[in-house]
């Protein structure tokens, strides 16, 4: 057997699970490495504490003098926990997190030194922005960026470093990161939703978006992962034949968690617990070696930070257990890919989930208001939602048989469909007292607090209502949730402002009662957004046809999906709500196009190398064995040899034809890359990579995978799917 593959397998087989001790109570560990309320009370002056709480709750500014108090307290706390360094922790547009560690340690002359961390260092830091992606922002604003503390997300200790969650902006204030637009979108939705929520309860002062993500991932033994250049460099397999047994039996989903994996999960959960990430569930997923982890939902900004932190943590913990975590959306062809469901809702400072049905007609009218407005927002901006989840890696999953299709649609279940159908019949204008009583008692009043459809909900919908929240299912496992969260909250904010305007207009100009006005506007919205609602099988071909008739978009790849981000109406929307300006939007569009081209370029290079340096030479070696065999047969059988070597001759020919296709496709792929690389426009280049380069990834793979089935297993150089997926 090929030596590397053989060694890797041996190593993987000999692994023992690490022993991870459970703490007596996880609750005692929870947040022990977080500068949370409890720690702040202990380490901050009363004034400083109140300032942070104000900043957190109502976005109040933190003054310089107070910042000094806070930083001193934070430093004392961090040092008491063994921290030696601090960093502003932020989320640049690369999709990972970034940190630049500085020591607390400082010399103060005459050979003396102290641990220092002042307000200035807490509030602002200046990393070199030139090496982060910044689209056009760099030309306009020089390569300088600042990170500034986001006091709505608490500082934490990671390893021996105090991490301060931060935004990353250029020195003119343009966002260079994911967090800044998210915070602005959350403010917008707070303003809009609070106004609307006050129709139903005057006491509401603030509305928070909530997010509960579900992270799917694959675990592969690290020796096996290391033996595959495609996994190491691209985070996914670019070739490999599906094993005889895949996920047909669904036995992994229901199976018990393997011991080694369980140890990893326990370890990860302990680390999460210390960092205040409230992880709650863990289980096997459908594909072999695929798992999921989900926390209890939190305020959206904090939840986004926690997911970013988790993804980083997963890699670190996996290393201890000799695993590699694959967060890629489609690491293996032919079996399920990974997603990151974003469960989203809105909740008030009075403790009400605005997407939760209630016990009275009034509460249900409130629920319907937010519910229908969300559907309307999704309807009006389906293309934008599609764009937020577009990436080179997610393209491999969307539209594939097990994943949400590239079409956005909302599933709401039969009970709510009936309710909306009834509401659609509401008369135009003022409602008669009878009609209103009828509506309140028999339609709105009949919505149960717990919806039955919740249990048999449609798994094929990209945006499903699941009882008291919407679940955005098309988000990729590798994605930063900030992007989809920014867009959902922006479009819903926009919609709620619109709704408020329309209702107020009817009240003022048409002299309607408040609930008459609300019913009237909601009725219109139900009619206008009908097309986005779909209760059937979202994976079926019939739906693609139907969606086309309805005029819904179906962009199957990233460059096409992204286009909407470069359009005037998108600029207007984000600008109007103060979420992003034109410069920021254009920069992002360019960055995403670049990122797309680069990913395809890298994958294409890797596959080209593997095909030429590993697959073709191996195939030739095996072919030579066959040729030798045929020669030997000729020696034995003389003229009669053809009868005995017919099959061998066929294999020799098959190998030749696969080699020929692989080699010529690699050559053509390289040519296509060269043509793409010299294109001036980022958009043209991305389209060229998509339409001219990417197709070769599939054809080259096809022939390599055919060779895998022909060539002697003993000499096949790459660890096979069955070994990657069934060795834990
Ligand atoms: P599932 O069957 O999909 O696991 P759950 O009810 O357990 O359904 O919820 C899945 C995720 O939804 C969890 O992360 C949970 O915290 C989150 N979730 C529940 N309620 C809300 C809410 N109001 N807002 C945001 N996320 C929520
Ligand atoms: Mg779910």
XYZ file of C-alpha atoms and ligand atoms in Angstrom:
756
model
C 0.000 0.000 0.000
C 1.121 3.503 -0.654
C 3.325 4.264 2.282
C 1.797 7.534 3.497
C -1.730 6.251 3.335
C -0.695 3.076 5.108
C 1.076 4.892 7.951
C -1.832 7.269 8.410
C -4.279 4.409 8.683
C -2.111 2.615 11.176
C -1.812 5.715 13.283
C -5.549 6.355 13.171
C -6.345 2.790 14.162
C -4.116 2.945 17.206
C -5.695 6.039 18.753
C -7.125 5.955 22.243
C -9.760 8.371 23.445
C -8.548 11.069 25.833
C -10.011 10.959 29.288
C -12.042 14.064 30.004
C -13.388 14.415 33.512
C -16.816 15.920 33.906
C -16.983 18.726 36.453
C -19.472 18.105 39.240
C -21.579 21.002 38.048
C -21.178 22.736 34.761
C -23.139 25.692 36.082
C -20.288 26.535 38.478
C -17.839 26.754 35.605
C -20.131 28.770 33.408
C -18.555 32.034 32.356
C -15.587 31.645 34.706
C -13.321 33.100 31.992
C -15.685 35.919 31.098
C -15.604 39.448 32.453
C -19.318 39.201 33.132
C -21.585 41.065 35.500
C -20.380 39.152 38.486
C -16.707 39.752 37.709
C -17.382 43.398 36.925
C -19.144 43.947 40.225
C -16.114 42.577 41.967
C -13.403 44.373 39.988
C -14.955 47.667 38.912
C -15.846 50.785 40.844
C -19.555 51.320 41.091
C -19.418 54.169 38.596
C -17.421 52.175 36.070
C -19.734 49.219 36.463
C -22.808 51.325 35.850
C -21.192 52.897 32.822
C -20.521 49.538 31.224
C -24.060 48.380 31.944
C -25.445 51.568 30.388
C -23.244 51.137 27.351
C -24.450 47.585 27.091
C -28.123 48.281 27.522
C -28.742 51.615 25.879
C -25.560 52.104 23.890
C -24.288 54.956 26.085
C -20.759 56.184 25.315
C -17.917 55.369 27.644
C -15.803 58.372 28.557
C -11.994 58.319 28.602
C -11.663 58.712 32.360
C -14.110 55.896 32.968
C -12.291 53.765 30.392
C -9.190 54.026 32.611
C -11.117 52.677 35.578
C -12.565 49.861 33.529
C -9.246 48.851 32.026
C -7.612 48.750 35.445
C -10.334 46.486 36.802
C -10.248 44.307 33.726
C -6.485 43.935 33.953
C -6.588 42.960 37.647
C -9.255 40.372 36.899
C -7.385 39.021 33.864
C -4.082 38.731 35.742
C -5.818 36.962 38.616
C -6.899 34.393 36.012
C -3.359 33.946 34.701
C -3.572 36.196 31.638
C -0.326 37.794 30.440
C -1.436 39.434 27.198
C -4.395 41.307 25.818
C -5.816 41.655 22.361
C -8.638 43.326 20.537
C -10.537 40.407 19.101
C -12.347 41.174 15.859
C -13.903 39.673 12.781
C -12.321 40.945 9.584
C -13.933 40.116 6.267
C -11.786 37.017 5.850
C -14.339 35.040 7.788
C -12.051 34.104 10.658
C -11.232 36.009 13.798
C -8.152 38.144 14.182
C -6.041 39.036 17.159
C -2.791 40.832 17.785
C -1.453 40.091 21.231
C 0.279 42.687 23.351
C 1.788 41.953 26.725
C 0.541 43.756 29.827
C 4.204 43.896 30.683
C 5.851 47.280 30.222
C 9.206 48.691 31.264
C 9.234 51.997 33.059
C 12.940 52.780 33.016
C 15.739 52.179 35.538
C 15.344 48.444 35.046
C 11.877 48.442 36.502
C 8.691 47.117 34.932
C 4.966 46.869 35.604
C 1.839 45.252 34.190
C -0.002 48.015 32.433
C -3.280 48.264 30.560
C -4.794 51.714 30.247
C -8.110 53.049 29.011
C -6.551 53.942 25.671
C -5.511 50.392 25.038
C -8.950 49.169 26.011
C -10.931 51.542 23.864
C -8.781 51.661 20.768
C -6.009 49.765 19.062
C -4.376 50.171 15.702
C -3.559 46.937 13.931
C -2.149 47.160 10.438
C -5.176 46.982 8.197
C -3.287 46.575 4.968
C -3.187 42.811 5.150
C -6.918 42.353 5.687
C -9.283 42.434 2.741
C -10.731 45.876 2.292
C -11.961 46.116 -1.300
C -11.859 49.711 -2.490
C -11.640 51.012 1.056
C -7.875 50.896 0.996
C -7.457 53.313 -1.867
C -9.878 55.759 -0.370
C -8.707 55.685 3.185
C -5.131 54.426 3.284
C -4.302 51.138 4.824
C -5.169 52.143 8.326
C -7.761 50.674 10.555
C -8.711 50.867 14.189
C -10.250 48.350 16.452
C -12.490 49.662 19.190
C -14.071 47.855 22.097
C -17.673 46.681 21.678
C -18.938 46.869 25.265
C -22.092 44.904 24.352
C -20.020 41.731 24.182
C -18.031 40.924 27.325
C -14.264 40.459 27.370
C -13.000 36.931 27.954
C -9.801 35.023 28.551
C -8.683 32.634 25.885
C -5.548 30.685 26.786
C -3.502 33.338 28.561
C -4.867 36.264 26.598
C -7.500 38.768 27.575
C -9.681 39.130 24.459
C -11.656 42.308 23.988
C -14.455 41.945 21.418
C -14.014 44.838 19.028
C -15.207 46.470 15.877
C -12.733 47.116 13.071
C -13.136 50.372 11.174
C -11.071 52.555 8.891
C -10.030 55.858 10.361
C -12.896 57.576 8.592
C -15.283 55.231 10.348
C -16.056 52.833 7.497
C -16.626 49.271 8.584
C -13.821 46.844 7.729
C -15.427 43.952 9.572
C -18.582 41.895 10.010
C -19.499 43.225 13.417
C -19.957 46.931 12.689
C -22.785 46.544 10.148
C -24.370 43.917 12.376
C -24.457 46.306 15.326
C -25.992 48.974 13.117
C -28.612 46.528 11.785
C -29.466 45.479 15.328
C -29.974 49.110 16.258
C -32.233 49.604 13.239
C -34.389 46.611 14.061
C -34.564 47.735 17.682
C -35.860 51.165 16.651
C -38.390 49.778 14.170
C -39.625 46.834 16.219
C -39.959 48.884 19.407
C -42.238 51.329 17.606
C -44.440 48.526 16.332
C -44.382 46.560 19.587
C -45.717 49.673 21.334
C -49.003 49.317 19.407
C -49.572 46.397 21.710
C -47.785 47.392 24.887
C -46.712 50.919 25.750
C -44.144 49.629 28.209
C -41.800 48.243 25.570
C -38.605 50.282 25.387
C -36.243 47.996 23.564
C -36.329 45.029 21.207
C -33.457 42.617 20.791
C -32.861 40.228 17.955
C -32.078 36.729 19.199
C -30.017 34.084 17.473
C -29.613 30.396 18.180
C -27.223 28.789 15.699
C -26.778 25.095 15.118
C -23.255 24.227 13.996
C -22.711 21.134 11.879
C -19.229 19.735 11.278
C -17.218 16.676 10.324
C -14.456 15.084 12.368
C -11.628 13.243 10.642
C -8.628 11.622 12.247
C -5.761 14.075 11.917
C -3.317 11.544 10.437
C -5.817 10.673 7.721
C -6.663 14.309 7.061
C -2.947 15.133 6.819
C -2.514 12.416 4.232
C -4.817 14.279 1.850
C -3.450 17.469 0.286
C -6.941 18.567 -0.718
C -8.247 18.388 2.856
C -5.171 20.118 4.197
C -5.255 22.956 1.674
C -8.891 23.332 0.669
C -10.702 21.939 3.688
C -12.548 19.457 1.528
C -11.930 16.476 -0.715
C -11.601 17.376 -4.384
C -11.663 13.759 -5.431
C -12.471 10.353 -4.000
C -15.008 7.755 -4.944
C -18.052 7.368 -2.693
C -17.745 4.239 -0.574
C -19.929 1.195 -1.107
C -21.684 2.104 2.107
C -22.439 5.782 2.595
C -25.343 7.171 4.543
C -28.092 5.106 2.897
C -28.869 3.291 6.099
C -29.120 6.450 8.190
C -27.464 4.401 10.906
C -25.064 7.142 11.901
C -27.828 9.578 12.790
C -29.402 7.220 15.279
C -26.167 5.602 16.398
C -24.351 6.266 19.634
C -21.542 8.816 19.593
C -18.118 7.110 19.237
C -16.009 7.273 22.427
C -13.216 9.332 20.917
C -15.729 11.816 19.581
C -17.546 11.968 22.875
C -14.294 12.852 24.616
C -13.739 15.649 22.096
C -17.283 16.934 22.585
C -16.992 16.919 26.370
C -13.710 18.755 26.193
C -15.148 21.302 23.779
C -18.206 21.820 25.937
C -16.050 22.434 28.994
C -14.054 25.073 27.148
C -17.275 26.635 25.857
C -18.745 26.649 29.339
C -15.789 28.534 30.768
C -16.141 31.062 27.961
C -19.812 31.537 28.643
C -21.012 29.891 25.430
C -24.191 28.137 26.586
C -23.861 24.932 24.541
C -26.784 22.677 25.106
C -27.180 19.876 22.595
C -24.794 17.550 20.797
C -25.577 14.711 18.474
C -24.634 12.728 15.424
C -25.776 14.062 12.092
C -26.939 12.190 9.016
C -23.605 11.610 7.303
C -20.896 9.351 8.727
C -18.510 11.330 10.976
C -20.865 14.322 10.920
C -21.979 15.963 14.157
C -23.842 18.988 15.433
C -23.582 21.306 18.381
C -26.103 23.963 19.399
C -26.266 26.457 22.236
C -29.184 28.111 23.972
C -30.062 31.191 21.932
C -28.699 34.596 22.928
C -28.832 38.224 21.887
C -27.728 38.173 18.236
C -24.443 40.093 18.529
C -23.274 37.954 21.421
C -24.433 34.795 19.657
C -22.436 35.759 16.561
C -19.313 36.337 18.668
C -19.868 33.034 20.386
C -20.161 31.185 17.120
C -16.937 32.748 15.825
C -15.220 31.850 19.051
C -16.585 28.328 18.899
C -15.271 27.714 15.392
C -11.822 28.744 16.539
C -12.087 26.706 19.699
C -13.164 23.612 17.790
C -9.889 23.522 15.874
C -7.843 23.990 19.028
C -9.649 21.314 21.021
C -9.679 18.927 18.060
C -5.902 19.086 17.929
C -5.655 17.638 21.460
C -7.802 14.725 20.349
C -5.955 14.123 17.084
C -8.916 15.163 15.034
C -9.306 17.662 12.261
C -12.584 19.570 12.207
C -13.999 20.184 8.768
C -16.330 23.165 8.756
C -16.575 23.201 4.961
C -20.115 22.965 3.617
C -19.389 19.972 1.426
C -16.247 18.114 2.452
C -17.326 14.896 0.744
C -19.237 14.375 -2.478
C -22.189 12.040 -2.358
C -22.999 12.465 1.314
C -24.660 15.271 3.238
C -22.969 18.608 3.598
C -22.976 20.855 6.665
C -25.037 23.902 7.397
C -25.497 26.330 10.209
C -29.181 26.908 10.853
C -29.776 30.418 12.130
C -32.782 30.452 14.454
C -33.910 34.033 14.678
C -36.504 35.950 16.595
C -37.179 39.308 18.266
C -37.748 39.789 21.954
C -38.744 42.793 24.033
C -37.235 44.163 27.223
C -40.554 43.182 28.812
C -39.652 39.550 28.163
C -41.930 38.833 25.220
C -40.898 36.789 22.200
C -42.528 38.725 19.377
C -42.688 35.627 17.187
C -44.375 33.555 19.871
C -48.135 33.101 19.658
C -49.894 34.058 22.896
C -52.944 33.293 24.963
C -55.205 36.211 23.964
C -56.393 37.624 20.627
C -54.398 40.794 21.278
C -51.184 38.870 21.883
C -51.854 36.873 18.766
C -52.406 39.984 16.725
C -49.007 41.137 17.911
C -47.552 37.784 16.915
C -49.210 37.944 13.483
C -47.921 41.456 12.961
C -44.291 40.432 13.393
C -44.813 37.115 11.672
C -46.420 38.584 8.548
C -43.995 41.493 8.377
C -41.096 39.053 8.427
C -42.614 37.040 5.587
C -43.166 40.240 3.632
C -39.538 41.260 4.196
C -38.317 37.852 3.025
C -40.589 38.090 0.001
C -39.358 41.523 -1.004
C -35.703 40.717 -0.447
C -35.375 37.031 -1.245
C -32.525 37.714 -3.624
C -30.596 39.606 -1.006
C -31.066 36.785 1.473
C -29.772 34.347 -1.128
C -26.771 36.615 -1.645
C -25.829 36.638 2.040
C -25.264 32.923 2.112
C -23.366 32.757 -1.172
C -19.799 31.474 -1.087
C -17.617 29.230 -3.190
C -17.877 26.510 -0.572
C -21.637 26.800 0.018
C -22.201 26.544 -3.745
C -21.258 22.892 -3.424
C -24.077 22.326 -1.010
C -26.961 24.549 -2.087
C -29.086 22.841 -4.620
C -27.439 19.478 -3.987
C -29.945 16.776 -3.117
C -29.887 16.982 0.668
C -29.511 20.685 1.137
C -31.753 23.686 0.982
C -32.167 24.687 -2.645
C -30.785 27.965 -3.916
C -34.369 29.260 -3.948
C -35.549 31.172 -0.898
C -38.989 30.235 0.362
C -40.862 30.418 3.634
C -42.599 27.459 5.201
C -45.187 28.234 7.855
C -47.188 25.028 8.359
C -50.845 24.246 7.698
C -52.303 25.892 10.815
C -50.818 29.287 10.099
C -51.562 28.959 6.406
C -55.229 28.627 7.350
C -55.025 31.685 9.563
C -53.442 33.766 6.814
C -56.036 32.528 4.321
C -58.779 33.727 6.657
C -57.097 37.071 7.223
C -56.827 37.586 3.524
C -60.620 37.806 3.426
C -60.771 40.833 5.747
C -62.874 43.572 4.139
C -61.213 46.627 2.792
C -61.566 49.635 5.086
C -63.213 49.759 8.482
C -64.334 46.446 9.940
C -67.873 45.931 11.190
C -68.136 45.061 14.891
C -69.337 41.558 13.991
C -66.485 40.982 11.626
C -64.003 42.122 14.203
C -65.454 39.861 16.902
C -65.494 36.975 14.479
C -61.865 37.632 13.504
C -60.671 37.959 17.050
C -62.487 34.954 18.365
C -62.327 32.525 15.508
C -59.205 33.366 13.598
C -56.667 35.245 15.648
C -57.960 33.908 18.937
C -57.678 30.347 17.724
C -53.932 30.311 17.198
C -52.688 27.940 19.845
C -49.677 28.868 21.916
C -47.934 25.716 20.796
C -48.234 25.028 17.108
C -48.694 21.436 16.057
C -46.797 21.883 12.831
C -43.781 22.466 14.965
C -43.270 18.722 15.207
C -43.641 17.665 11.585
C -42.109 20.728 10.066
C -40.812 20.820 6.576
C -37.077 20.142 6.525
C -36.678 21.229 2.921
C -37.560 24.884 3.339
C -34.811 27.485 3.384
C -36.662 29.816 5.757
C -39.027 27.926 8.016
C -41.213 29.087 10.840
C -40.688 26.662 13.695
C -43.261 27.560 16.303
C -41.774 30.677 17.889
C -38.882 31.659 15.632
C -37.789 31.532 12.022
C -35.037 29.162 11.053
C -32.795 30.273 8.192
C -31.444 26.972 6.979
C -29.389 27.917 3.972
C -26.520 29.450 5.962
C -23.246 27.621 5.387
C -21.418 25.836 8.188
C -18.273 27.866 7.501
C -20.016 31.226 7.406
C -19.861 34.013 9.937
C -23.491 34.401 11.079
C -23.043 38.176 11.129
C -23.807 38.464 7.425
C -27.180 36.706 7.367
C -28.056 38.360 10.678
C -27.210 41.801 9.309
C -29.449 41.246 6.321
C -32.400 39.665 8.133
C -32.474 42.405 10.729
C -32.064 45.119 8.111
C -34.878 43.928 5.868
C -37.192 43.322 8.818
C -36.382 46.758 10.241
C -37.140 48.321 6.890
C -40.398 46.391 6.662
C -41.506 47.335 10.179
C -40.840 51.029 9.558
C -42.949 50.728 6.423
C -45.703 48.952 8.315
C -45.753 51.613 11.015
C -46.031 54.308 8.415
C -48.934 52.599 6.656
C -50.844 51.842 9.837
C -50.372 55.365 11.168
C -51.550 56.740 7.865
C -54.790 54.741 8.031
C -55.359 55.799 11.631
C -54.749 59.444 10.915
C -56.113 59.966 7.419
C -58.791 57.293 7.222
C -59.823 57.661 10.851
C -59.520 53.923 11.369
C -59.232 52.258 14.741
C -55.764 50.881 15.420
C -56.703 47.230 15.021
C -58.743 47.915 11.879
C -55.711 49.576 10.396
C -53.434 46.722 11.409
C -55.789 44.126 9.937
C -56.006 46.095 6.706
C -52.287 46.422 6.227
C -51.602 42.824 7.200
C -54.214 41.624 4.723
C -52.439 43.452 1.934
C -49.086 42.056 2.970
C -50.431 38.517 2.967
C -51.600 38.993 -0.592
C -48.402 40.654 -1.720
C -46.088 38.053 -0.219
C -47.971 34.921 -1.220
C -45.304 33.901 -3.727
C -42.615 33.350 -1.141
C -44.703 30.862 0.819
C -44.210 27.228 -0.084
C -45.309 24.234 1.918
C -44.281 21.437 -0.444
C -41.044 19.581 -1.088
C -38.360 22.205 -1.569
C -35.907 19.665 -2.956
C -38.175 18.503 -5.755
C -37.790 19.513 -9.353
C -41.434 20.570 -9.499
C -40.597 23.365 -7.062
C -37.875 24.734 -9.342
C -40.450 24.973 -12.127
C -43.036 26.498 -9.839
C -40.577 28.984 -8.351
C -39.624 30.122 -11.814
C -43.275 30.735 -12.653
C -43.606 32.746 -9.460
C -40.668 34.870 -10.455
C -38.449 33.807 -7.548
C -34.722 33.876 -8.108
C -32.715 30.680 -8.357
C -29.053 31.615 -8.529
C -27.014 28.459 -8.491
C -23.632 30.006 -7.984
C -21.968 32.821 -6.114
C -21.121 35.370 -8.821
C -24.749 35.345 -9.974
C -26.122 35.401 -6.462
C -23.888 38.304 -5.440
C -25.010 40.627 -8.232
C -27.892 42.008 -6.210
C -25.333 43.420 -3.778
C -24.090 45.795 -6.435
C -27.470 47.241 -7.300
C -28.847 50.683 -6.510
C -31.872 49.401 -4.635
C -29.598 47.468 -2.283
C -27.423 50.523 -1.692
C -30.550 52.553 -0.979
C -31.900 50.045 1.497
C -28.739 49.785 3.577
C -28.030 53.466 3.416
C -31.541 54.454 4.400
C -31.311 52.369 7.561
C -27.796 53.490 8.357
C -26.417 49.959 8.197
C -23.854 50.424 5.426
C -22.934 53.184 3.052
C -22.158 52.844 -0.627
C -18.427 52.690 -0.119
C -18.752 49.888 2.404
C -21.161 47.984 0.189
C -19.052 48.291 -2.947
C -15.972 47.223 -1.015
C -17.759 44.155 0.268
C -19.000 43.207 -3.162
C -15.447 43.335 -4.489
C -14.028 41.420 -1.569
C -16.549 38.661 -2.024
C -15.898 38.389 -5.741
C -12.161 38.224 -5.065
C -12.609 35.653 -2.374
C -14.686 33.550 -4.756
C -12.117 33.666 -7.552
C -9.327 32.863 -5.132
C -11.085 29.836 -3.685
C -11.751 28.346 -7.107
C -8.212 29.166 -8.178
C -6.770 27.372 -5.165
C -8.974 24.323 -5.621
C -8.147 24.191 -9.283
C -4.418 24.304 -8.574
C -4.644 21.617 -5.923
C -6.657 19.287 -8.111
C -4.373 19.875 -11.084
C -1.343 18.960 -8.971
C -2.914 15.891 -7.427
C -4.163 14.660 -10.781
C -0.795 15.025 -12.472
C 1.551 14.177 -9.619
C -0.378 11.471 -7.830
C -3.150 10.011 -9.927
C -1.642 9.773 -13.405
C 1.704 8.277 -12.238
C -0.153 5.727 -10.111
C -2.431 4.786 -12.975
C 0.580 4.326 -15.235
C 2.270 2.127 -12.678
C -0.730 -0.116 -12.534
C -1.088 -0.078 -16.280
C 2.508 -1.272 -16.546
C 1.692 -4.183 -14.272
C -1.135 -5.111 -16.602
C 1.055 -4.750 -19.668
C 3.601 -7.030 -18.093
C 0.849 -9.482 -17.329
C -0.373 -9.458 -20.925
C 3.182 -10.024 -22.156
C 3.483 -12.983 -19.812
C 0.215 -14.411 -21.063
C 1.486 -14.116 -24.589
C 4.559 -16.084 -23.618
C 2.442 -18.849 -22.170
C -0.395 -18.977 -24.657
C 1.301 -17.855 -27.818
C -1.173 -16.845 -30.501
C -4.046 -17.851 -28.283
C -3.174 -15.154 -25.732
C -5.872 -12.720 -26.808
C -8.621 -14.895 -25.412
C -6.932 -14.885 -22.005
C -5.952 -11.225 -21.887
C -9.119 -9.624 -23.202
C -10.161 -8.095 -19.866
C -6.655 -6.901 -19.054
C -6.469 -5.228 -22.441
C -9.772 -3.516 -21.754
C -8.522 -2.150 -18.440
C -5.313 -0.970 -20.082
C -7.391 0.895 -22.610
C -9.762 2.337 -20.019
C -6.827 3.595 -18.004
C -5.378 5.219 -21.086
C -8.570 6.998 -21.933
C -9.006 8.322 -18.366
C -5.396 9.480 -18.292
C -5.902 11.213 -21.581
C -8.997 13.063 -20.394
C -7.410 14.041 -17.088
C -4.268 15.348 -18.676
C -5.971 17.320 -21.403
C -8.515 18.753 -18.963
C -5.760 19.859 -16.607
C -4.054 21.610 -19.501
C -7.264 23.331 -20.533
C -8.072 24.249 -16.947
C -4.688 25.946 -16.596
C -5.337 27.867 -19.809
C -8.747 28.937 -18.523
C -7.122 30.151 -15.316
C -4.582 32.173 -17.229
C -7.347 33.850 -19.185
C -9.283 34.601 -16.020
C -6.281 35.945 -14.130
C -5.585 38.761 -16.575
C -9.154 40.071 -16.499
C -9.347 43.594 -15.162
C -12.813 43.499 -13.701
C -13.305 41.471 -10.532
C -16.770 40.592 -11.692
C -15.564 39.228 -15.048
C -12.876 37.275 -13.288
C -15.324 35.683 -10.845
C -17.635 34.724 -13.691
C -14.717 33.264 -15.625
C -13.659 31.200 -12.635
C -17.223 30.062 -12.206
C -18.073 29.223 -15.806
C -14.702 28.481 -17.397
C -12.534 26.996 -14.630
C -14.906 25.392 -12.176
C -16.452 22.848 -14.596
C -13.041 21.184 -14.911
C -13.054 20.393 -11.199
C -15.962 18.069 -11.898
C -14.675 16.456 -15.093
C -11.160 15.854 -13.779
C -12.571 14.442 -10.610
C -14.880 12.134 -12.525
C -11.997 10.469 -14.331
C -9.775 10.306 -11.256
C -12.582 8.620 -9.349
C -13.017 6.113 -12.165
C -9.317 5.319 -11.937
C -9.645 4.829 -8.195
C -12.043 1.978 -8.976
C -9.701 0.419 -11.532
C -6.281 0.740 -9.957
C -4.876 -1.731 -7.429
C -5.852 -0.594 -3.922
C -2.342 -1.450 -2.700
C -0.726 1.369 -4.634
C -3.502 3.990 -4.522
C -1.826 7.011 -2.936
C -4.798 8.864 -1.452
C -6.648 7.826 1.656
C -10.033 6.683 0.457
C -13.481 7.857 1.490
C -14.220 4.634 3.313
C -11.069 5.129 5.374
C -11.625 8.816 6.043
C -15.230 8.321 7.014
C -15.306 5.084 8.877
C -12.158 5.247 10.978
C -12.910 6.863 14.325
P -34.387 21.904 16.864
O -35.360 20.782 16.746
O -34.130 22.549 15.537
O -33.137 21.522 17.588
P -34.991 23.731 19.103
O -36.310 24.213 19.580
O -34.229 22.873 20.043
O -35.202 23.038 17.706
O -34.148 25.009 18.773
C -33.080 25.035 17.913
C -32.321 26.290 18.197
O -33.229 27.384 18.207
C -31.607 26.324 19.536
O -30.307 26.842 19.338
C -32.443 27.283 20.337
O -31.691 27.943 21.306
C -32.915 28.225 19.265
N -34.062 29.046 19.668
C -35.116 28.707 20.409
N -35.907 29.787 20.641
C -35.326 30.842 20.008
C -35.616 32.232 19.881
N -36.684 32.767 20.433
N -34.772 33.000 19.182
C -33.679 32.488 18.601
N -33.352 31.195 18.692
C -34.153 30.372 19.388
Mg -33.015 23.286 13.720
